[in-house]
Every structure is written in C-alpha cells, then in structure tokens.
PDB file of C-alpha atoms in Angstrom:
ATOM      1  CA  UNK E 148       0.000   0.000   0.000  1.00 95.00           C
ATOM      2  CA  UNK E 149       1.207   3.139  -1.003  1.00 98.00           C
ATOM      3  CA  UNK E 150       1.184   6.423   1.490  1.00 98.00           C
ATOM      4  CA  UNK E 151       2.834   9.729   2.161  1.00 98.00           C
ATOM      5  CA  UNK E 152       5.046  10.667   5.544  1.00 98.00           C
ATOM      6  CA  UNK E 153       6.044  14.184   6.383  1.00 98.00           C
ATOM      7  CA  UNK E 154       9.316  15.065   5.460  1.00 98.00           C
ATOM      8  CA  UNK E 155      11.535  16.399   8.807  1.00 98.00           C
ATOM      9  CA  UNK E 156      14.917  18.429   8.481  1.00 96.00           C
ATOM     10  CA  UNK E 157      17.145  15.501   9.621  1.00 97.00           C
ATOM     11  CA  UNK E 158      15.604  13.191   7.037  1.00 98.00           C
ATOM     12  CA  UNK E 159      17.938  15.715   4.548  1.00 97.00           C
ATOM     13  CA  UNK E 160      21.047  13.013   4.252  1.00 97.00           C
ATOM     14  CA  UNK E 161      18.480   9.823   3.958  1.00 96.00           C
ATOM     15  CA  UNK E 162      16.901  12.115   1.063  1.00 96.00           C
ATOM     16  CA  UNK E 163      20.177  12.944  -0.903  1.00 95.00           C
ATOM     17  CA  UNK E 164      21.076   9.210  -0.557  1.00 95.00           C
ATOM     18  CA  UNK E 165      17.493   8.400  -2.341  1.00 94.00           C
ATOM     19  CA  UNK E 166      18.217  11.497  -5.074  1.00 92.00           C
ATOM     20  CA  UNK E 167      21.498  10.434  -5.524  1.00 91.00           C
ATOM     21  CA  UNK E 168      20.401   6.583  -6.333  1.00 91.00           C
ATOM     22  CA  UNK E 169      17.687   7.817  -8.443  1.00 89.00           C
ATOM     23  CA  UNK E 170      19.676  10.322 -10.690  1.00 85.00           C
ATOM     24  CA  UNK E 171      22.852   8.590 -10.991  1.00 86.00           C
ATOM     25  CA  UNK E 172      22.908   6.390 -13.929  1.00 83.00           C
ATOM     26  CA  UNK E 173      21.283   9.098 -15.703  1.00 78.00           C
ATOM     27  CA  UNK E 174      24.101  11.604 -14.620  1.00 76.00           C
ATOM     28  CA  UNK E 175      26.434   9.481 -15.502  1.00 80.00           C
ATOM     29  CA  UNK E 176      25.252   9.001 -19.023  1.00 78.00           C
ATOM     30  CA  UNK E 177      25.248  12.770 -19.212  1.00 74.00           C
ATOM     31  CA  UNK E 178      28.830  13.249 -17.819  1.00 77.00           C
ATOM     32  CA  UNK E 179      27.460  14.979 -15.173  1.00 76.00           C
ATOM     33  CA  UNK E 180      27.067  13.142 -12.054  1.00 82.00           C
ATOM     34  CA  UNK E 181      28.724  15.195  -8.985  1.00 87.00           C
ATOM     35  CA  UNK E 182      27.604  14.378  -5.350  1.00 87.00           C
ATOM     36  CA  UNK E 183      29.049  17.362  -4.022  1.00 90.00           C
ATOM     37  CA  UNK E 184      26.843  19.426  -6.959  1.00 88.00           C
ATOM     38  CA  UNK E 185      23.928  16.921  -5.871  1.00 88.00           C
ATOM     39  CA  UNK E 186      24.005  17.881  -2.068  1.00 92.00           C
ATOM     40  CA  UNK E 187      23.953  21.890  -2.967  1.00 94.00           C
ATOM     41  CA  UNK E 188      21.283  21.323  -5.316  1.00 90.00           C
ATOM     42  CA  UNK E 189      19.358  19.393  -2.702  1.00 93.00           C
ATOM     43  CA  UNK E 190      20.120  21.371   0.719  1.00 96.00           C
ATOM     44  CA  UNK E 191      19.287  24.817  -1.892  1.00 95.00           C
ATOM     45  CA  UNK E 192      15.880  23.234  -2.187  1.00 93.00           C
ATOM     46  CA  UNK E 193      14.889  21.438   0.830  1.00 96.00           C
ATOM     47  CA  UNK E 194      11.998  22.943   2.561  1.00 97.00           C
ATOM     48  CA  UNK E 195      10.566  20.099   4.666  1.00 98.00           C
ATOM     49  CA  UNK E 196       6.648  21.692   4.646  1.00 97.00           C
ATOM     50  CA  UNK E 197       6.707  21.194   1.256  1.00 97.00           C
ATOM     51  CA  UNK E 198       8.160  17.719   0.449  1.00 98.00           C
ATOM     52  CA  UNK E 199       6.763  14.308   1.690  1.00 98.00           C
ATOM     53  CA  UNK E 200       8.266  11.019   1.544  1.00 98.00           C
ATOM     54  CA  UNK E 201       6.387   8.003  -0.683  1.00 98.00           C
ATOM     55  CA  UNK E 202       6.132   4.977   1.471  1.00 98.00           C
ATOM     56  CA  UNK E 203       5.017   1.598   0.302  1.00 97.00           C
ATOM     57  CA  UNK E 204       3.974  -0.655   3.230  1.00 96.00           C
ATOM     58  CA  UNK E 205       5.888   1.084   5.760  1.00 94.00           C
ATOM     59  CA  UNK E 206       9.094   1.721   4.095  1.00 96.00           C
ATOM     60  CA  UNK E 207       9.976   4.803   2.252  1.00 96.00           C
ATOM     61  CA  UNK E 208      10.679   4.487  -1.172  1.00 97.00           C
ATOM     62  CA  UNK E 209      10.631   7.610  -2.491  1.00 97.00           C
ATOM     63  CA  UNK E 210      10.130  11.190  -2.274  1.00 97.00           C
ATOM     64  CA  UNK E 211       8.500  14.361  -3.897  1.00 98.00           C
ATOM     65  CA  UNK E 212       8.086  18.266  -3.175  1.00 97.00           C
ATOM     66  CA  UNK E 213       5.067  20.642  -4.913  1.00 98.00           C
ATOM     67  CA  UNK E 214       5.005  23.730  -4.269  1.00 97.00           C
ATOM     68  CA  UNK E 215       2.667  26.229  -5.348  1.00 97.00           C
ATOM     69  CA  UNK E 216       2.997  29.065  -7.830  1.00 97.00           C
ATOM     70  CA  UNK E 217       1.650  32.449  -8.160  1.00 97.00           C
ATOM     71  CA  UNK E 218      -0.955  31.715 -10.947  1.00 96.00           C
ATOM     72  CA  UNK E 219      -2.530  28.501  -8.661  1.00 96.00           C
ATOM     73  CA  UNK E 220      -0.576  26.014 -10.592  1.00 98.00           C
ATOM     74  CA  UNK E 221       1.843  23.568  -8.844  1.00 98.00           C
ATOM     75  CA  UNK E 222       5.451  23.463  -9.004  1.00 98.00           C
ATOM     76  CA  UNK E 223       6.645  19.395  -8.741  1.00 98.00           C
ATOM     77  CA  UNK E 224      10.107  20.410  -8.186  1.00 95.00           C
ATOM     78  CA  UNK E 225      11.152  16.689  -6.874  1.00 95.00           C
ATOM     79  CA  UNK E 226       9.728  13.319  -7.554  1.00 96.00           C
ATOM     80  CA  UNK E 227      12.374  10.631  -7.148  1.00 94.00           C
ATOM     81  CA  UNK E 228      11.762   6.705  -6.599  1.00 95.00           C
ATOM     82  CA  UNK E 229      14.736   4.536  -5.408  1.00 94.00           C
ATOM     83  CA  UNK E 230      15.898   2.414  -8.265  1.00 92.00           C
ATOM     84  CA  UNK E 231      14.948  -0.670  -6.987  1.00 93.00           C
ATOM     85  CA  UNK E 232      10.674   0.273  -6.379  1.00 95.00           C
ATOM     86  CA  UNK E 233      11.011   2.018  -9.946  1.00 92.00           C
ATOM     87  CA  UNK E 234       8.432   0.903 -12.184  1.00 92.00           C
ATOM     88  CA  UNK E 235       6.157  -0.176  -9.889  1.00 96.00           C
ATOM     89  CA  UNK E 236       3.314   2.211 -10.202  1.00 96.00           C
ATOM     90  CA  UNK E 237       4.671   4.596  -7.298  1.00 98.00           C
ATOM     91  CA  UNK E 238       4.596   7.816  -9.741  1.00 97.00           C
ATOM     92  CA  UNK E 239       1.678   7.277 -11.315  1.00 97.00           C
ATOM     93  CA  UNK E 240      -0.056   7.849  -7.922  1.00 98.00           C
ATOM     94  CA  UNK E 241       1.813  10.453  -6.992  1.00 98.00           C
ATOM     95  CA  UNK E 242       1.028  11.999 -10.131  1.00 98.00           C
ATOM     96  CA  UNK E 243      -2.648  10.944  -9.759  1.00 97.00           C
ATOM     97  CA  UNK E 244      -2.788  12.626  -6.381  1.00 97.00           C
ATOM     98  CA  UNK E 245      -1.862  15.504  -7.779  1.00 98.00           C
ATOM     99  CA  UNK E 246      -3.939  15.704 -10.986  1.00 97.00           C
ATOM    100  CA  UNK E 247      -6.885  15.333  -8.725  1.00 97.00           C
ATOM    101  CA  UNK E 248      -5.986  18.645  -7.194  1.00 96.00           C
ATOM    102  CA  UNK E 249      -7.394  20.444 -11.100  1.00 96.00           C
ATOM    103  CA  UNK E 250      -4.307  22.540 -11.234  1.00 97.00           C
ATOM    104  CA  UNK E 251      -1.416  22.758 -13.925  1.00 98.00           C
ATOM    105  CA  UNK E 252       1.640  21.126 -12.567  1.00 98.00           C
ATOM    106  CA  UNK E 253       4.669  22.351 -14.361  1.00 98.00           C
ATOM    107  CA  UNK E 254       7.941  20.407 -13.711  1.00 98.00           C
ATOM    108  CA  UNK E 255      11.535  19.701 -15.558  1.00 96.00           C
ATOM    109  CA  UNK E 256      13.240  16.680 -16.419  1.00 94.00           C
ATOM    110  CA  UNK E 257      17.038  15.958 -17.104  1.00 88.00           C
ATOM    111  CA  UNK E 258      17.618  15.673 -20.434  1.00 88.00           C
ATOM    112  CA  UNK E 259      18.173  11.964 -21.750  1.00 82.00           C
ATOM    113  CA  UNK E 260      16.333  10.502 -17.913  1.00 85.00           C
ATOM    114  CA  UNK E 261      14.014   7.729 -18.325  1.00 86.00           C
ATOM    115  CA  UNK E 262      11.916   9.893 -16.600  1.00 91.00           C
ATOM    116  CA  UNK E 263      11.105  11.991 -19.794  1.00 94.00           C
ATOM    117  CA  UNK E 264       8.886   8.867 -21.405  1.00 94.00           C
ATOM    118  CA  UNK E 265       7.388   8.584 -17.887  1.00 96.00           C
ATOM    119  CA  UNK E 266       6.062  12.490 -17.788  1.00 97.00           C
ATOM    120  CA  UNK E 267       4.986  12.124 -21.501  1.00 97.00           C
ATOM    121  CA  UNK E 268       3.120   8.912 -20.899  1.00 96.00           C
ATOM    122  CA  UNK E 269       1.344  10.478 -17.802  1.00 97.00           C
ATOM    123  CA  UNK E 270      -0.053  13.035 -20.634  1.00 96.00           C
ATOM    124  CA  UNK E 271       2.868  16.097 -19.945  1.00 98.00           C
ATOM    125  CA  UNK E 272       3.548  18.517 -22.694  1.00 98.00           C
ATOM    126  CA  UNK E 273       7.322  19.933 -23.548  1.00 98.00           C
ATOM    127  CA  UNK E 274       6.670  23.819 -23.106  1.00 98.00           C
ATOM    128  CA  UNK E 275      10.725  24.143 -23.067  1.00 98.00           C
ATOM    129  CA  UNK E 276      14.051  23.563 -22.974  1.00 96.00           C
ATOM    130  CA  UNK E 277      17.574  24.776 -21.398  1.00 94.00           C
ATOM    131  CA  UNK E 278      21.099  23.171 -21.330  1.00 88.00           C
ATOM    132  CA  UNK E 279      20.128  20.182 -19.320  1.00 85.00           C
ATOM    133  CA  UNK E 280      16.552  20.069 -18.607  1.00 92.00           C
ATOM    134  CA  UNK E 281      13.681  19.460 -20.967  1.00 97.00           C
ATOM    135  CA  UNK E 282      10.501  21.908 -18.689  1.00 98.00           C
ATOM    136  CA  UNK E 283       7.056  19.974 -18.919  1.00 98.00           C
ATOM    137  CA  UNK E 284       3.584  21.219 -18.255  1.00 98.00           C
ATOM    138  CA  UNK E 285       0.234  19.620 -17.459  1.00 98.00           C
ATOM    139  CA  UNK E 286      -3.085  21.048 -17.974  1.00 97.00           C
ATOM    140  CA  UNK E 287      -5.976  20.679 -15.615  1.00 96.00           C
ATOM    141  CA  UNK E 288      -8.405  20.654 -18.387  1.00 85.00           C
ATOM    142  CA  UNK E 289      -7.031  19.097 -21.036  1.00 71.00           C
ATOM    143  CA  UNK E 290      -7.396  15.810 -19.590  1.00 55.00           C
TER     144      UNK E 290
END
C-alpha cells in the first residue's frame, strides 16, 4: 500500500542518498554526475513543509516536493523513486494525487532521464528547454 510521511529536516542526508540513487545512472550518461553538486542542489531546495516522503507498506521508497505558484498552478520540483521500487506504479499515484488537485503542474526533467517517457506517458507537454533540462507542463483541463 502506497502512502505519504512528512518530510523532517534531519531526514535531509536519507533524502540525498534516495536522489542520488535515483539520478545517478542518468548523470552518468550525461557526464554529469557530482555528489558534491547533488548535495547543494538538494540542501538549496529542501523545505521540509513542502516535500513528503512516498512509502510503500511502511518503508519509504521515495520522495517528492510541490510547491505552489503564483498563478494557482503547482510546481513538482522533486519526484524521485529509489531504483529498486522504480516501475512499480509509485509515480503514477503520486502523479494521480496531484492531478486530482485540477491545477497545472509544471515540472523539468534531465535531459536523456528515463523519466522523460514517464512524464509524456502520464499526458505532460514539452513547453521548453535549457542546457540540461527538458521543462514539462500539465493542464488541468485538457485531460
């Protein structure tokens, strides 16, 4: 069974360990993977109120932080499933959660991640592009 935990500030090192897993091969690919880079990135974007952790039967598997924008829509800024519980229908419901909220989640993907056919199967849109990320929207009505 799938379920969300708050996210505390000394969860921060169990959370980079999860990022780190769940971005690595595909920062690697890239010639990009730093864990030093990966902490700042992390610790510059860790607000606890606004993340939660994905648990499946207990354990935490995952996690993911939304934050809201100025025109109502949401932000997903993080949505990262260890390696290992990948594939296993743990985004989708995240994904579904949020959908049911009728906003516009906007949200970026590394360029050349797996997680690219994920967002488009899950009905995304590229709006977007910079040196690394490929930006994504989703529209509330257009479902």
């Amino acid at each position: 069974m799938l379920s969300l935990a708050p996210v505390a500030a000394e969860d921060f090192e169990a959370m980079l360990a999860l990022r780190i897993d769940a971005l690595r091969e595909s920062l690697e690919r890239l010639g990009r993977f730093d864990p030093q880079r990966a902490r700042e990135r992390l610790a510059s974007q860790f607000e606890p109120a606004a993340m939660q952790h994905i648990e499946r039967d207990g354990q935490r598997i995952g996690f993911v932080t939304v934050k809201p924008l100025a025109d109502g829509a949401l932000r997903l800024e993080h949505l990262y499933i260890r390696p290992g519980s990948q594939g296993q229908g743990a985004g989708r419901w995240v994904l579904d959660g949020l959908k049911r909220r009728g906003r516009d989640i906007h949200l970026a993907a590394l360029k050349g991640s797996d997680a690219n056919r994920f967002y488009l199967r899950e009905g995304f849109v590229p709006v977007g592009e910079s040196d690394f990320d490929i930006d994504y929207c989703w529209k509330a009505g257009a479902a």
